[in-house]
Each structure stands twice: as C-alpha cells, then as structure tokens.
C-alpha cells in the first residue's frame, strides 16, 4: 500500500462513524437519484468503488442490482458491509477477477487516486459492454475555480488532484472511456458543518476554511450563492456525474 493510501485509510477511519452527517451530499436524494437514473435497469453485478458507508451501493441494492463494495478503510467497510459484501483493498489493485462487473460507480474519490491506474483496473474488471459512472464536486466555472482549489487544498492535504469537469473528462478519454451521458446537480452545504466533522484538521485550519468561503472573492460568492445564516456559512456545490463505456478500441 502506498504512503498516500495509508494516510487516507487512517483519515477515513477517524471519520467513518460520523461520515454520513458530515455533508448533505452524502445522503442527498436528488444526487443519489441522478446516479441511479444513469445506472438504469439492473442487469447483474455492480461495484460501489471506494464505497465508504455505502450510500450508493445501498441505493443500487434497492433497485435490484447484485451489489459489492470495495474500500481501503476497514472501518468504512465495516459500515457498508452491513448492507452488501465489501472487500477491503485498493482501487488501484482491485481484488476481483477480470470481467466481473456490469456496472461500477465511484462517487467523490477520484481526487485521491492515481486515476490512470484505477481506470486501467476498471477496464479490467468491467464486462466489455459494462458501464462506469464517476462523480465529483467540481467548480461551476472559471469564476470559482481558483479560489475553490485553494479551499480544497487547505481542507484536504491528501488531495492528489483538484478536478474541474474538463480535467475529469480528459482523464477518462486518455484511458479509453467514452462519455455517454453527462449530468450536473447542485447540493447546498454548510461549510461550518463540513468543518465540524473533520476531526483530522486543527481548529485553525477549520477556521481558515470557513473564513475562506465567508470572505471569498465576489465572483466566487456570487457563483456559489454564499450566504451567512445565523452564523452558518452556506454555499452551493456543483456536482458532475458522468456515465461512460469502454471505447471500442479499448475493449479486451
Ligand atoms: C469521500 S469518501 C466517498 C465515499 C463514497 N464513495 C460516497 O460517495 O459516499 C472516499 C472513500 O474512498 C476511500 N478510498 C480512498 N482511497 C482509496 C483507494 N485507493 N482504494 C479504495 N478506497 C479508497 C476512503 O476510505 C473513503 O471511504
């Protein structure tokens, strides 16, 4: 396991028991519905990749998919495995046979991963006509991009890459994935709550993140509808959800 993976495993272990309360997006019905609509009718085995507490896997299960999960963090896997079988391991070296899954979904984890390696593993474990759905919070536009990047780098020292929607699409294309559907979704978040549930950070870093949003440049605040309500800093987060298939030349 790489050093980064060891650190991520440790960080998420401290957050697993309160993870679902740490941000609205984790349980947001609309965001989950967007993923389920793209997944379509159940047609076999699905993998909730980097499943955390398994919110995506649980939704797939309720739609009739035969679900498994994979997460590097044992305590996250301990929670999701109450609902479906979960393996503990790395997305960069998946403990699965080739052509095992009809569907893979990976929500909000690509920023921590060596995506070239993970996408190569995804193409290995997907059946040839399988579907891969990936989603991330990304900037809305150039108006919030640079300041959001500063915020994310301050909040998450383990961030490997700050993604824009264009970067994500380029990474997918480079690894032979073709985008067949592209959805966006907005989820309103409390920055104070986000920080309250980040025990790995010092109080001064948590305060800095709240202050960076509260005192952001005007273009950022306008784009993300930043407002302070009863002392709580609220803003919109922009989600991109992409449905992909292996391009013809990349099928094994
Ligand atoms: C931000 S959480 C997202 C959880 C889940 N995908 C969701 O949307 O609710 C990221 C998850 O990825 C897991 N993770 C991070 N790096 C990983 C890796 N290299 N392999 C497998 N899981 C990883 C973490 O343990 C954590 O549970």
Coordinates of C-alpha atoms and ligand atoms in Angstrom, one line a residue:
X1 CA 0.0 0.0 0.0
X2 CA 1.3 3.4 -0.9
X3 CA 2.0 6.1 1.8
X4 CA -0.9 8.1 0.5
X5 CA -3.2 5.1 0.7
X6 CA -2.1 4.5 4.3
X7 CA -2.8 8.1 5.2
X8 CA -6.2 8.0 3.6
X9 CA -7.1 4.8 5.3
X10 CA -6.2 6.4 8.7
X11 CA -8.0 9.7 7.9
X12 CA -11.2 8.0 6.9
X13 CA -11.0 5.6 9.9
X14 CA -11.3 8.7 12.2
X15 CA -14.4 9.9 10.2
X16 CA -16.3 6.7 9.5
X17 CA -18.8 6.8 12.4
X18 CA -19.9 10.3 11.6
X19 CA -19.3 10.4 7.9
X20 CA -22.9 10.4 6.8
X21 CA -23.6 13.6 8.9
X22 CA -20.5 15.5 7.6
X23 CA -22.1 16.9 4.5
X24 CA -25.5 17.0 2.8
X25 CA -24.3 15.4 -0.5
X26 CA -23.6 12.0 1.1
X27 CA -27.3 11.3 1.6
X28 CA -28.8 13.8 -0.8
X29 CA -31.8 12.1 -2.5
X30 CA -31.5 14.1 -5.7
X31 CA -27.8 13.4 -6.2
X32 CA -28.3 9.7 -5.5
X33 CA -31.3 9.7 -7.9
X34 CA -29.1 11.2 -10.7
X35 CA -26.6 8.2 -10.2
X36 CA -29.4 5.7 -10.2
X37 CA -31.0 7.1 -13.4
X38 CA -27.7 6.8 -15.2
X39 CA -27.2 3.3 -13.8
X40 CA -30.5 2.2 -15.4
X41 CA -32.3 -1.1 -15.0
X42 CA -30.4 -3.8 -13.0
X43 CA -28.5 -6.2 -15.2
X44 CA -26.2 -8.1 -12.9
X45 CA -23.3 -7.3 -10.7
X46 CA -22.4 -3.7 -9.6
X47 CA -19.4 -2.5 -7.6
X48 CA -19.6 0.6 -5.3
X49 CA -16.0 1.6 -5.7
X50 CA -14.4 3.4 -2.7
X51 CA -17.8 2.8 -1.2
X52 CA -17.4 4.5 2.2
X53 CA -20.6 3.9 4.2
X54 CA -22.2 2.5 1.1
X55 CA -24.9 5.1 0.3
X56 CA -24.5 4.5 -3.5
X57 CA -24.4 0.7 -3.0
X58 CA -27.5 0.7 -0.8
X59 CA -29.4 2.7 -3.5
X60 CA -28.3 0.2 -6.2
X61 CA -29.4 -2.7 -3.9
X62 CA -32.9 -1.2 -3.6
X63 CA -33.1 -1.0 -7.4
X64 CA -32.3 -4.7 -7.7
X65 CA -28.6 -4.8 -8.5
X66 CA -26.4 -7.5 -7.1
X67 CA -24.0 -5.2 -5.2
X68 CA -20.5 -5.5 -3.9
X69 CA -18.2 -2.8 -2.4
X70 CA -14.5 -2.0 -2.2
X71 CA -12.9 0.4 0.2
X72 CA -9.4 0.8 1.6
X73 CA -10.6 1.7 5.0
X74 CA -11.6 -1.2 7.3
X75 CA -14.0 0.9 9.4
X76 CA -15.8 2.3 6.4
X77 CA -16.1 -1.2 5.0
X78 CA -17.4 -2.3 8.4
X79 CA -20.4 0.0 8.0
X80 CA -21.1 -0.6 4.3
X81 CA -20.8 -4.4 4.8
X82 CA -23.9 -4.3 6.9
X83 CA -25.8 -3.9 3.6
X84 CA -23.7 -5.8 1.0
X85 CA -20.4 -7.7 0.8
X86 CA -17.5 -5.3 0.9
X87 CA -13.8 -6.1 0.3
X88 CA -11.1 -4.1 2.0
X89 CA -8.5 -3.1 -0.6
X90 CA -7.2 -0.5 -3.1
X91 CA -9.0 0.7 -6.2
X92 CA -5.5 0.8 -7.8
X93 CA -5.2 -3.0 -7.4
X94 CA -8.7 -4.5 -7.1
X95 CA -9.1 -7.9 -5.6
X96 CA -11.5 -9.1 -8.4
X97 CA -11.4 -11.3 -11.4
X98 CA -11.4 -9.7 -14.8
X99 CA -14.8 -9.0 -16.4
X100 CA -16.6 -9.4 -13.0
X101 CA -19.0 -6.4 -13.1
X102 CA -21.7 -4.9 -15.3
X103 CA -21.6 -1.6 -13.5
X104 CA -19.1 0.3 -11.4
X105 CA -19.8 3.6 -9.6
X106 CA -17.2 5.8 -7.9
X107 CA -18.5 8.9 -6.2
X108 CA -16.3 11.6 -4.8
X109 CA -12.9 9.7 -4.6
X110 CA -11.1 10.3 -7.9
X111 CA -9.3 13.3 -6.3
X112 CA -7.4 10.9 -4.1
X113 CA -6.5 8.3 -6.7
X114 CA -3.9 7.6 -9.3
X115 CA -6.6 7.7 -11.9
X116 CA -4.6 6.2 -14.8
X117 CA -4.1 3.1 -12.6
X118 CA -7.6 2.9 -11.4
X119 CA -9.1 3.4 -14.8
X120 CA -6.9 0.6 -16.1
X121 CA -8.3 -1.6 -13.3
X122 CA -11.8 -0.6 -14.0
X123 CA -11.4 -1.6 -17.7
X124 CA -10.1 -5.0 -16.5
X125 CA -13.0 -5.7 -14.0
X126 CA -15.8 -4.4 -16.2
X127 CA -17.5 -6.8 -18.7
X128 CA -16.9 -5.5 -22.3
X129 CA -20.3 -3.7 -22.5
X130 CA -20.2 -2.6 -18.9
X131 CA -20.8 0.9 -17.6
X132 CA -18.7 3.1 -15.4
X133 CA -20.2 6.1 -13.6
X134 CA -18.0 8.6 -11.9
X135 CA -18.9 11.7 -10.0
X136 CA -17.1 14.6 -8.3
X137 CA -17.7 18.1 -6.9
X138 CA -16.1 20.5 -9.4
X139 CA -16.1 24.2 -9.8
X140 CA -19.1 25.8 -11.6
X141 CA -16.8 27.8 -13.9
X142 CA -13.7 30.0 -14.0
X143 CA -15.5 32.3 -11.6
X144 CA -15.0 29.9 -8.6
X145 CA -12.3 27.6 -9.9
X146 CA -9.1 29.0 -8.5
X147 CA -10.5 30.0 -5.1
X148 CA -12.2 26.6 -4.7
X149 CA -8.9 24.9 -5.5
X150 CA -7.2 27.0 -2.7
X151 CA -10.0 25.9 -0.3
X152 CA -9.8 22.2 -1.2
X153 CA -6.0 22.2 -0.8
X154 CA -6.3 23.8 2.6
X155 CA -9.1 21.4 3.7
X156 CA -7.6 18.3 2.3
X157 CA -3.8 17.9 2.4
X158 CA -4.1 14.4 0.9
X159 CA -5.7 15.8 -2.3
X160 CA -3.8 14.4 -5.2
X161 CA -5.5 16.4 -7.9
X162 CA -8.1 19.2 -7.9
X163 CA -10.5 18.4 -10.7
X164 CA -12.5 20.5 -13.0
X165 CA -15.2 18.8 -15.1
X166 CA -12.9 19.2 -18.2
X167 CA -9.9 17.6 -16.3
X168 CA -12.1 14.6 -15.4
X169 CA -13.4 14.2 -19.0
X170 CA -9.8 14.4 -20.3
X171 CA -8.6 11.7 -17.9
X172 CA -11.4 9.4 -18.9
X173 CA -10.7 9.9 -22.6
X174 CA -7.0 9.3 -22.1
X175 CA -7.8 5.9 -20.5
X176 CA -10.1 4.9 -23.3
X177 CA -13.5 5.7 -21.7
X178 CA -16.3 7.3 -23.8
X179 CA -18.8 9.6 -22.1
X180 CA -22.4 8.6 -23.0
X181 CA -24.2 10.9 -20.6
X182 CA -23.3 14.0 -18.6
X183 CA -25.4 15.3 -15.7
X184 CA -24.9 18.1 -13.2
X185 CA -26.5 18.6 -9.8
X186 CA -26.3 21.3 -7.1
X187 CA -26.3 20.5 -3.4
X188 CA -26.4 23.2 -0.8
X189 CA -23.9 22.7 2.0
X190 CA -23.0 24.2 5.4
X191 CA -19.3 24.9 5.5
X192 CA -19.4 25.0 9.3
X193 CA -20.8 21.5 9.5
X194 CA -18.3 20.3 6.9
X195 CA -15.6 21.5 9.3
X196 CA -17.2 20.3 12.4
X197 CA -16.9 16.7 11.1
X198 CA -13.3 17.0 10.0
X199 CA -11.6 15.8 13.2
X200 CA -8.3 15.3 11.4
X201 CA -7.9 19.0 11.0
X202 CA -6.6 21.5 13.6
X203 CA -9.1 24.2 14.8
X204 CA -7.1 26.9 13.0
X205 CA -7.3 25.0 9.6
X206 CA -11.1 24.6 10.2
X207 CA -11.5 28.3 11.0
X208 CA -9.4 29.2 7.9
X209 CA -11.7 27.1 5.6
X210 CA -14.9 28.8 6.9
X211 CA -13.2 32.2 6.6
X212 CA -12.0 31.5 3.1
X213 CA -15.6 30.8 2.0
X214 CA -17.1 33.6 4.0
X215 CA -14.6 36.1 2.7
X216 CA -14.2 34.7 -0.8
X217 CA -13.8 37.0 -3.9
X218 CA -17.1 38.4 -5.1
X219 CA -17.2 36.2 -8.3
X220 CA -16.9 33.1 -6.1
X221 CA -19.6 34.2 -3.7
X222 CA -22.0 35.1 -6.5
X223 CA -21.5 31.8 -8.4
X224 CA -21.9 29.6 -5.3
X225 CA -24.6 31.7 -3.6
X226 CA -22.6 32.1 -0.4
X227 CA -24.6 33.4 2.5
X228 CA -24.4 33.5 6.2
X229 CA -27.5 32.4 8.1
X230 CA -27.5 32.6 11.9
X231 CA -23.7 32.5 11.8
X232 CA -23.6 29.5 9.5
X233 CA -21.8 29.8 6.1
X234 CA -23.8 28.2 3.3
X235 CA -22.9 27.6 -0.3
X236 CA -23.8 25.6 -3.4
X237 CA -21.6 22.7 -4.5
X238 CA -21.6 21.7 -8.2
X239 CA -21.6 18.0 -9.0
X240 CA -20.8 16.4 -12.3
X241 CA -21.9 12.8 -12.8
X242 CA -20.6 11.1 -16.0
X243 CA -21.8 7.8 -17.5
X244 CA -19.1 6.1 -19.5
X245 CA -18.4 2.9 -21.5
X246 CA -15.1 1.5 -22.8
X247 CA -14.5 2.9 -26.2
X248 CA -14.4 0.1 -28.9
X249 CA -10.7 0.1 -29.4
X250 CA -10.2 -0.3 -25.6
X251 CA -12.4 -3.4 -25.2
X252 CA -10.5 -6.6 -24.4
Ligands
LIG1 C1 -15.1 10.9 0.3 S1 -15.3 9.2 0.6 C2 -16.6 8.8 -0.5 C3 -17.4 7.5 -0.1 C4 -18.5 7.1 -1.1 N1 -17.9 6.9 -2.4 C5 -19.6 8.0 -1.1 O1 -19.8 8.6 -2.2 O2 -20.4 8.1 -0.1 C6 -13.9 8.4 -0.1 C7 -13.8 7.0 0.2 O3 -12.8 6.4 -0.6 C8 -12.0 5.5 0.2 N2 -10.7 5.4 -0.5 C9 -9.7 6.4 -0.6 N3 -8.7 5.9 -1.3 C10 -9.0 4.7 -1.7 C11 -8.3 3.7 -2.5 N4 -7.1 3.9 -3.0 N5 -8.9 2.5 -2.7 C12 -10.1 2.2 -2.2 N6 -10.8 3.1 -1.4 C13 -10.2 4.3 -1.2 C14 -11.9 6.1 1.5 O4 -11.6 5.2 2.5 C15 -13.4 6.6 1.7 O5 -14.3 5.7 2.2

